[in-house]
Amino acid sequence: MSVKLYNTLTRKKETFIPIEEGKVKMYVCGPTVYNYIHIGNARPAIVFDTVRRHLQYRGYDVMYVSNFTDVDDKLIRAANELGEEVPAVAERFIEAYFEDTEALGCQRADVHPRVTENIELIVAFISELVNKGFAYESGGDVYYRTRKFDGYGKLSHQSIDELKVGARIGAGEKKDDALDFVLWKAAKEGEISWSSPWGEGRPGWHIECSAMARKYLGDSIDIHAGGQDLAFPHHENEIAQSEALTEKPFARYWLHNGYINIDNEKMSKSLGNFVLVHDIIKEVDPQVLRFFMLSVHYRNPVNYNRELLDSAAASLDRLKIAYDNVKHRKASSTDLTENNDQWLEKIEAHHTRFLQEMDDDFNTANAISVLFDLSKDANVYLLEDHTATAVLDAFLSKFEDMFFVLGLQVKQEELLDEDIDALIQERNEARKNRDFARADSIRDQLKDMNIILEDTAQGIRWRRG
RNA sequence: GGUGGUAUAGCCAAGCGGUAAGGCGCAGGUCUGCAAAACCUUUAUCCUCGGUUCAAUUCCGAGUACCACCUCCA
């Protein structure tokens, strides 16, 4: 079984064949760290983390690199507004990025390179492009000579002449051609800068990814990913830079995730409808946000609002409760029942289908539906008078595997405070004495403490609401 | 002007040439002291109009609506 993925470059779903067998070199464009990440930043983080997890589950050794843009116009502006230095602002929001994405279940990249730690590398990259005639200096800036690169537009499938129609040409441009883009920006008075053959300045936006991807992953990489909006011009420019320099294909597969809308409107500053992960996870379990994102295919648009998130929370709960239902039953399970094999086969079939769905361009929406099927089967199985430990274990282990691939966690076992435990005992006594008024009152009391009790044939159990 | 996306039940969302997965919600039922959890049942003229086909939600054409990229943006 092989993984298939939709390649923006070819506009086709292709069988994934890595450059080096068993290994995946993957680069995901990371954020500019001038603020907390919003849910639009969270989508690629979650989606491509899931891609990575699945490839790993499929046995690939994945080298995952994701950058931080820690110097650029937005950062300089933010620093000025905050009255702080650029590095301090960047550092703070990098920390925040790690906090937020970790909460969302994203594994850290193998390397998180930063622009400011790779200036020399970037300068060397630009110099080579200048030497090869693909770049030129102009008034302290360095520009990429876009028309010189034959394949320009191959990712976004635009012809270079049509691009020109839409391109805006700002006043006072130092470019030879409107399509040229900046590789090195001359520093303005007081701006953070580094020295270079062209004077004090800093890297342009696109060059960092070309340089850093090459440094950590080599001239040619397997998967390059990011948000849909990055396809043009960012990724297009990366291709131009990298391939002009190395004369090798930069990335084999280009993956782009779709947008997020808020209440069917584009998230934008002017509308004031930015939703920061930092804020939302104070109110909602971060896993719910992850689950919500994964419940839609990664290339399709996602509409966001609180109601939809609450609905996702209810869905996730069903899955987690099903898992708990199975776990709870283990204490009273036996070694043998009649239909073990039949159930084990069913469970295995679900797992197989889950992987097939993931193999098919990471169809997490369908993969999640398999999880619901597994839950249904688990609950149906628990209807039987006797359950086998082997079957319960199989349910649990497959649940855990699938949850792991999706980056979700099944509920952790927790201990209750003694006084809560005492309340449960007291209610138990009350029930035995058929003092239901007292029993119900205790149950309500616990509910106010966010603890939901369930009386089952196998005894009382509780969970957090 | 160029490029692309989306339109499927109250809501979310897969699918895709043979007559619609899954979830949330709603309603009814079973179980329960009552609940909870769970199970069962119910819930869709697949945007419109043409065309191709034995057969189209699925392909083609023309529309309509919404969205995005072509400028910083996930």
XYZ file of C-alpha atoms (C1' of nucleotides) in Angstrom:
539
model
C 0.000 0.000 0.000
C 1.349 3.350 -0.917
C 0.615 6.896 0.033
C -0.994 9.097 -2.562
C -0.940 12.840 -2.356
C -2.215 15.737 -4.368
C 0.655 17.641 -5.877
C -0.031 21.288 -6.643
C 2.776 21.174 -9.171
C 1.048 18.601 -11.373
C -2.477 19.167 -10.125
C -2.826 15.455 -9.748
C -2.973 12.912 -7.043
C 0.287 11.034 -7.255
C 1.837 8.034 -5.632
C 4.387 9.195 -3.134
C 7.883 8.051 -4.016
C 10.599 9.552 -1.863
C 13.972 10.472 -3.267
C 15.665 8.165 -0.849
C 13.818 4.976 -0.018
C 12.233 4.981 3.397
C 13.072 8.600 4.069
C 11.066 11.759 3.728
C 12.555 15.214 3.582
C 9.820 17.646 4.400
C 9.782 21.413 4.695
C 6.832 23.391 5.976
C 6.775 27.159 5.820
C 6.448 28.468 9.332
C 5.081 31.695 10.741
C 6.385 35.207 10.956
C 6.610 35.587 14.684
C 5.199 39.037 15.287
C 2.086 37.957 17.161
C 0.358 34.931 18.608
C -0.668 32.510 15.908
C -4.234 32.653 14.695
C -6.280 29.654 13.691
C -5.219 30.190 10.091
C -1.640 29.567 11.132
C -2.787 26.605 13.151
C -4.246 24.790 10.173
C -0.999 24.044 8.330
C 0.702 23.284 11.628
C -1.950 20.701 12.433
C -2.461 19.367 8.945
C 1.173 18.830 8.112
C 1.921 17.495 11.541
C -0.702 14.894 10.742
C 0.895 14.218 7.384
C 4.166 13.703 9.161
C 2.605 11.398 11.738
C 0.993 9.270 9.100
C 4.180 8.959 7.085
C 5.950 7.965 10.256
C 3.263 5.440 11.049
C 3.757 4.078 7.576
C 7.368 3.478 8.445
C 9.074 6.455 6.871
C 11.912 8.175 8.576
C 10.705 11.771 8.323
C 13.043 14.724 8.562
C 10.749 17.670 9.213
C 11.960 21.224 8.988
C 9.870 24.302 9.653
C 11.232 27.811 9.809
C 10.570 30.903 11.818
C 10.658 34.212 10.004
C 12.113 36.263 12.806
C 12.924 39.418 10.903
C 10.801 41.220 8.337
C 8.648 44.309 7.862
C 5.803 43.156 10.061
C 8.171 42.272 12.848
C 9.936 45.595 12.633
C 6.627 47.376 12.747
C 5.442 45.299 15.694
C 8.661 45.941 17.566
C 8.340 49.662 16.993
C 4.785 49.662 18.234
C 5.695 47.689 21.313
C 8.791 49.749 21.906
C 10.914 46.628 21.922
C 13.750 45.196 19.913
C 12.946 42.830 17.072
C 14.772 39.843 18.590
C 12.886 40.185 21.856
C 9.534 40.237 20.105
C 10.489 37.298 17.936
C 11.723 35.293 20.869
C 8.557 35.835 22.795
C 6.289 34.767 19.983
C 8.421 31.787 19.114
C 7.902 30.605 22.667
C 4.198 31.288 22.307
C 4.177 29.363 19.041
C 5.637 26.332 20.725
C 3.162 26.582 23.560
C 0.181 26.868 21.271
C 1.180 24.192 18.785
C 2.147 21.806 21.523
C -1.283 22.248 23.031
C -2.664 21.429 19.597
C -0.767 18.174 19.585
C 1.871 19.160 17.045
C 5.245 17.555 17.411
C 8.202 19.862 17.178
C 10.066 19.875 13.905
C 13.449 18.199 13.795
C 14.804 21.647 13.080
C 13.191 25.045 13.493
C 15.695 27.264 11.707
C 15.493 31.011 12.086
C 16.374 33.613 9.526
C 18.563 35.588 11.886
C 20.689 32.528 12.602
C 21.309 31.942 8.919
C 22.204 35.326 7.528
C 25.592 34.248 6.229
C 24.069 31.303 4.507
C 21.452 33.506 2.909
C 24.014 36.082 1.808
C 26.061 33.313 0.216
C 22.964 32.030 -1.554
C 22.188 35.465 -2.940
C 25.795 35.994 -3.992
C 25.690 32.825 -6.011
C 22.516 33.934 -7.703
C 24.188 37.238 -8.528
C 27.191 35.390 -9.924
C 24.962 33.245 -12.063
C 23.200 36.296 -13.433
C 19.861 35.529 -11.780
C 20.103 38.464 -9.427
C 21.297 42.048 -9.476
C 22.040 44.760 -7.013
C 20.178 48.015 -7.227
C 20.587 50.808 -4.735
C 21.526 48.508 -1.872
C 18.738 46.046 -2.660
C 19.214 42.816 -4.521
C 16.513 41.567 -6.859
C 15.819 38.274 -8.535
C 15.569 38.494 -12.311
C 12.334 36.605 -12.632
C 12.164 36.441 -16.402
C 15.495 34.743 -16.544
C 14.092 31.658 -14.880
C 12.359 29.546 -17.497
C 10.002 27.621 -15.269
C 8.574 30.650 -13.520
C 4.872 30.103 -12.914
C 4.949 26.337 -13.099
C 3.656 25.864 -9.574
C 0.818 28.352 -9.706
C 0.220 27.585 -13.371
C 0.354 31.136 -14.487
C 2.170 32.388 -17.488
C 4.652 35.087 -16.815
C 2.952 37.509 -19.163
C -0.409 37.160 -17.499
C 1.172 37.808 -14.161
C 2.347 41.122 -15.388
C -1.180 42.285 -15.994
C -2.063 41.893 -12.364
C 1.235 43.003 -10.932
C 1.285 46.369 -9.297
C 4.268 48.492 -9.851
C 4.935 50.668 -6.885
C 6.407 54.135 -7.174
C 10.149 54.507 -6.874
C 10.877 50.880 -7.698
C 14.457 49.977 -8.128
C 13.630 46.857 -10.070
C 14.424 46.266 -13.715
C 11.148 44.483 -14.144
C 7.924 44.627 -12.198
C 8.033 40.861 -11.753
C 11.400 40.879 -10.039
C 11.297 40.303 -6.339
C 13.610 41.294 -3.571
C 16.283 38.989 -2.173
C 18.049 41.510 0.010
C 16.616 44.709 1.408
C 18.786 47.667 2.215
C 18.300 48.789 5.799
C 16.506 51.998 6.563
C 17.795 54.290 9.254
C 17.783 52.539 12.624
C 16.498 49.216 11.360
C 17.948 45.924 12.445
C 20.500 44.912 9.808
C 23.434 42.788 8.854
C 26.347 43.620 6.634
C 26.616 42.172 3.166
C 28.459 42.742 -0.092
C 25.633 45.151 -0.946
C 25.745 47.076 2.282
C 23.710 46.910 5.474
C 20.406 45.167 5.125
C 18.355 42.049 5.703
C 17.044 39.143 3.685
C 13.892 39.351 1.643
C 11.139 36.998 2.584
C 11.378 34.214 0.014
C 15.079 33.576 0.095
C 15.163 32.241 3.637
C 13.194 29.138 2.817
C 15.319 28.318 -0.198
C 18.505 28.696 1.803
C 17.378 26.912 4.930
C 15.614 24.061 3.198
C 18.807 23.417 1.290
C 20.948 23.607 4.379
C 19.004 21.032 6.325
C 17.461 18.868 3.644
C 19.651 19.195 0.574
C 19.168 20.464 -2.957
C 16.091 18.381 -3.608
C 13.446 17.647 -1.057
C 10.426 15.383 -1.066
C 7.606 17.457 0.318
C 7.247 21.187 0.553
C 4.117 22.426 2.211
C 2.287 25.501 3.354
C -0.923 27.437 3.062
C -2.623 27.810 -0.276
C -1.836 31.493 -0.416
C 1.855 30.737 -0.284
C 1.776 28.937 -3.607
C 2.084 32.286 -5.271
C 4.330 34.103 -4.998
C 6.252 32.616 -2.098
C 6.671 29.035 -3.267
C 6.969 30.049 -6.869
C 9.830 32.307 -5.899
C 11.452 29.621 -3.811
C 11.477 27.355 -6.830
C 13.002 30.075 -8.956
C 15.730 30.772 -6.426
C 16.593 27.207 -5.591
C 16.456 25.741 -9.050
C 18.398 28.592 -10.576
C 21.107 27.904 -8.068
C 21.229 24.119 -7.929
C 19.831 23.329 -11.362
C 17.969 20.481 -9.721
C 14.291 20.074 -8.928
C 13.646 21.804 -5.620
C 10.709 19.786 -4.298
C 8.925 16.786 -5.733
C 5.592 17.268 -4.034
C 3.933 20.542 -3.148
C 1.121 20.406 -0.642
C -1.147 23.326 0.111
C -3.853 23.545 2.714
C -7.042 25.527 2.210
C -8.159 28.648 3.974
C -10.131 29.244 7.085
C -13.062 31.612 7.084
C -14.712 33.055 10.139
C -18.477 32.961 9.856
C -18.013 32.597 6.114
C -15.878 35.682 5.900
C -12.209 35.934 5.325
C -10.260 36.380 8.487
C -8.805 39.836 8.271
C -7.627 42.670 10.387
C -10.046 45.131 8.895
C -12.959 42.918 9.859
C -11.426 42.417 13.252
C -12.299 38.736 13.194
C -8.914 37.234 13.918
C -9.119 34.277 16.221
C -5.927 33.608 18.114
C -5.155 30.092 19.224
C -3.833 31.584 22.427
C -7.315 32.915 23.206
C -9.499 30.117 21.990
C -7.708 27.381 23.895
C -8.479 29.167 27.120
C -12.108 28.377 26.467
C -12.002 25.206 24.430
C -9.902 22.071 24.730
C -7.135 22.526 22.152
C -7.724 18.993 20.973
C -11.195 20.033 19.928
C -9.672 22.641 17.653
C -7.377 20.031 16.169
C -10.215 17.588 15.708
C -12.294 20.315 14.120
C -9.565 21.099 11.610
C -9.080 17.456 10.756
C -12.762 16.847 10.248
C -12.458 18.639 6.919
C -10.165 17.552 4.109
C -7.048 19.689 4.282
C -7.411 21.126 0.777
C -10.979 22.293 1.315
C -11.938 25.538 2.958
C -12.962 25.431 6.595
C -15.538 27.701 8.066
C -15.047 28.546 11.698
C -17.332 29.726 14.424
C -18.015 28.786 17.994
C -21.086 26.690 17.264
C -19.121 24.537 14.857
C -16.398 24.127 17.419
C -18.927 23.080 20.039
C -20.367 20.590 17.631
C -16.876 19.200 17.059
C -16.449 18.935 20.814
C -19.546 16.780 21.041
C -18.235 14.568 18.247
C -14.852 14.147 19.866
C -16.528 13.322 23.139
C -18.374 10.461 21.561
C -15.074 8.973 20.480
C -13.365 9.455 23.778
C -16.305 8.151 25.748
C -16.424 5.072 23.560
C -12.780 4.490 24.371
C -13.517 4.926 28.069
C -16.468 2.596 27.824
C -14.161 -0.132 26.603
C -11.555 0.616 29.185
C -14.062 0.558 31.989
C -15.215 -2.875 30.946
C -11.796 -4.417 31.197
C -12.117 -4.963 34.919
C -14.995 -7.346 34.361
C -13.899 -9.033 31.164
C -13.076 -12.699 30.781
C -10.608 -14.621 28.708
C -12.955 -16.355 26.398
C -16.114 -15.556 24.598
C -17.630 -17.067 21.543
C -17.094 -14.516 18.844
C -13.618 -13.283 19.551
C -12.254 -13.869 16.090
C -15.172 -12.247 14.400
C -14.705 -9.091 16.446
C -10.963 -9.083 16.093
C -11.366 -9.261 12.348
C -13.805 -6.388 12.389
C -11.441 -4.260 14.407
C -8.595 -5.079 12.095
C -10.725 -4.149 9.093
C -11.446 -0.753 10.587
C -7.791 -0.143 11.173
C -6.970 -1.116 7.624
C -9.592 1.204 6.274
C -8.346 4.014 8.441
C -4.886 3.679 6.973
C -6.275 3.472 3.465
C -8.133 6.706 3.965
C -5.006 8.362 5.292
C -3.018 6.964 2.412
C -5.465 8.584 0.042
C -4.196 12.145 0.217
C -4.617 12.276 3.959
C -8.364 12.065 3.964
C -8.734 12.769 7.645
C -12.464 13.356 7.308
C -12.939 9.777 6.207
C -10.353 8.491 8.620
C -12.328 10.062 11.429
C -15.484 8.418 10.168
C -13.698 5.097 10.627
C -13.102 6.076 14.219
C -16.832 6.533 14.601
C -17.430 3.131 13.081
C -14.965 1.654 15.531
C -16.746 3.427 18.362
C -20.078 2.083 17.256
C -18.725 -1.430 17.108
C -17.102 -1.053 20.480
C -20.345 0.089 22.043
C -22.255 -2.712 20.373
C -19.716 -5.222 21.588
C -20.104 -3.933 25.112
C -23.782 -4.808 24.908
C -22.803 -8.462 25.167
C -23.077 -10.127 28.551
C -19.496 -11.290 28.498
C -16.594 -9.522 26.926
C -13.150 -10.888 26.202
C -10.036 -9.106 27.346
C -8.381 -9.799 24.015
C -11.138 -8.052 22.117
C -11.226 -5.116 24.487
C -7.473 -4.760 24.194
C -7.735 -4.836 20.434
C -10.294 -2.041 20.517
C -8.141 0.007 22.831
C -4.958 -0.494 20.911
C -6.513 0.442 17.579
C -8.167 3.452 19.130
C -4.812 4.540 20.440
C -3.066 3.999 17.133
C -5.577 5.972 15.152
C -5.701 8.734 17.698
C -1.949 8.916 17.624
C -1.819 9.328 13.861
C -4.334 12.145 14.111
C -2.370 13.687 16.942
C -5.218 13.300 19.379
C -5.053 11.806 22.807
C -7.443 9.487 24.493
C -8.385 10.601 27.922
C -5.775 10.186 30.587
C -6.591 8.331 33.747
C -6.908 10.637 36.659
C -7.389 10.218 40.331
C -10.147 11.926 42.193
C -9.791 14.013 45.275
C -10.601 12.173 48.451
C -13.610 14.290 49.233
C -15.072 13.683 45.812
C -14.445 10.020 46.220
C -16.205 10.157 49.566
C -19.205 11.798 47.933
C -19.395 9.023 45.396
C -19.286 6.469 48.188
C -21.979 8.292 50.049
C -24.192 8.339 46.999
C -23.581 4.651 46.582
C -24.828 4.007 50.077
C -27.817 6.199 49.500
C -28.697 4.264 46.386
C -28.434 0.979 48.205
C -30.841 2.334 50.761
C -33.044 3.557 47.943
C -32.642 7.095 49.181
C -32.776 8.433 45.646
C -33.374 11.995 46.641
C -30.068 12.049 48.468
C -28.348 10.137 45.658
C -29.594 12.549 43.024
C -28.625 15.536 45.057
C -25.075 14.254 45.348
C -25.006 13.552 41.631
C -26.097 17.117 40.929
C -23.512 18.406 43.327
C -20.789 16.488 41.472
C -22.119 17.685 38.178
C -21.585 21.232 39.330
C -17.989 20.207 39.933
C -17.886 19.014 36.341
C -17.965 15.368 37.224
C -20.522 13.222 35.507
C -21.507 9.931 37.110
C -22.754 6.912 35.284
C -24.311 3.885 36.895
C -23.496 0.880 34.784
C -24.042 -2.833 35.139
C -20.350 -3.056 35.907
C -20.448 -0.451 38.622
C -20.270 3.288 38.955
C -17.969 5.301 36.784
C -17.294 8.944 36.383
C -15.846 11.306 33.850
C -15.183 14.961 33.533
C -17.877 16.873 31.727
C -7.905 40.462 -17.486
C -5.351 35.637 -15.759
C -5.536 31.267 -12.292
C -8.015 28.278 -8.973
C -11.686 26.703 -5.321
C -16.547 25.790 -3.256
C -22.070 24.685 -3.909
C -24.518 17.482 -0.903
C -30.200 16.860 4.793
C -31.511 21.992 10.344
C -25.916 22.291 10.790
C -20.872 20.111 9.721
C -18.886 16.852 6.086
C -17.048 12.497 2.795
C -18.026 10.353 -1.741
C -18.471 9.964 -6.925
C -20.714 6.914 -13.675
C -24.801 2.251 -11.219
C -29.352 5.637 -7.981
C -26.245 9.189 -1.308
C -20.347 7.472 4.381
C -19.866 9.585 9.034
C -20.792 13.282 12.879
C -23.672 17.166 15.525
C -28.703 18.441 16.364
C -33.994 17.123 16.505
C -37.931 13.407 17.286
C -39.658 8.455 18.797
C -38.336 3.832 21.170
C -35.259 0.337 24.406
C -32.243 0.187 28.852
C -32.152 2.891 33.873
C -35.133 4.071 40.535
C -34.341 8.690 37.657
C -30.258 10.005 34.852
C -25.794 9.368 32.102
C -23.630 6.346 28.533
C -25.323 3.110 24.858
C -28.353 0.688 21.266
C -32.564 0.777 17.607
C -35.679 3.864 14.314
C -36.722 8.375 11.687
C -34.197 12.824 9.173
C -31.381 14.514 1.257
C -35.797 15.998 -5.602
C -26.687 15.957 -4.137
C -27.333 24.979 -6.947
C -29.980 25.622 -12.146
C -30.541 24.426 -17.330
C -28.802 21.641 -21.322
C -25.670 17.445 -23.310
C -22.984 12.531 -23.347
C -24.368 7.571 -21.446
C -28.138 1.678 -20.728
C -27.133 4.648 -16.216
C -24.867 11.341 -13.605
C -24.868 14.065 -7.517
C -20.449 12.154 -9.920
C -18.271 13.464 -17.007
C -18.968 17.762 -20.735
C -21.147 22.710 -21.859
C -23.667 27.092 -20.315
C -25.382 29.685 -16.139
C -26.098 31.370 -10.883
C -24.020 32.224 -5.973
C -20.020 32.591 -2.756
C -14.680 32.544 -1.939
C -9.473 32.835 -2.836
C -4.708 33.987 -5.429
C -2.327 37.373 -9.070
C 0.212 43.015 -3.295
C 1.977 41.293 2.919
C -0.809 36.949 4.381
C -1.536 30.120 6.570
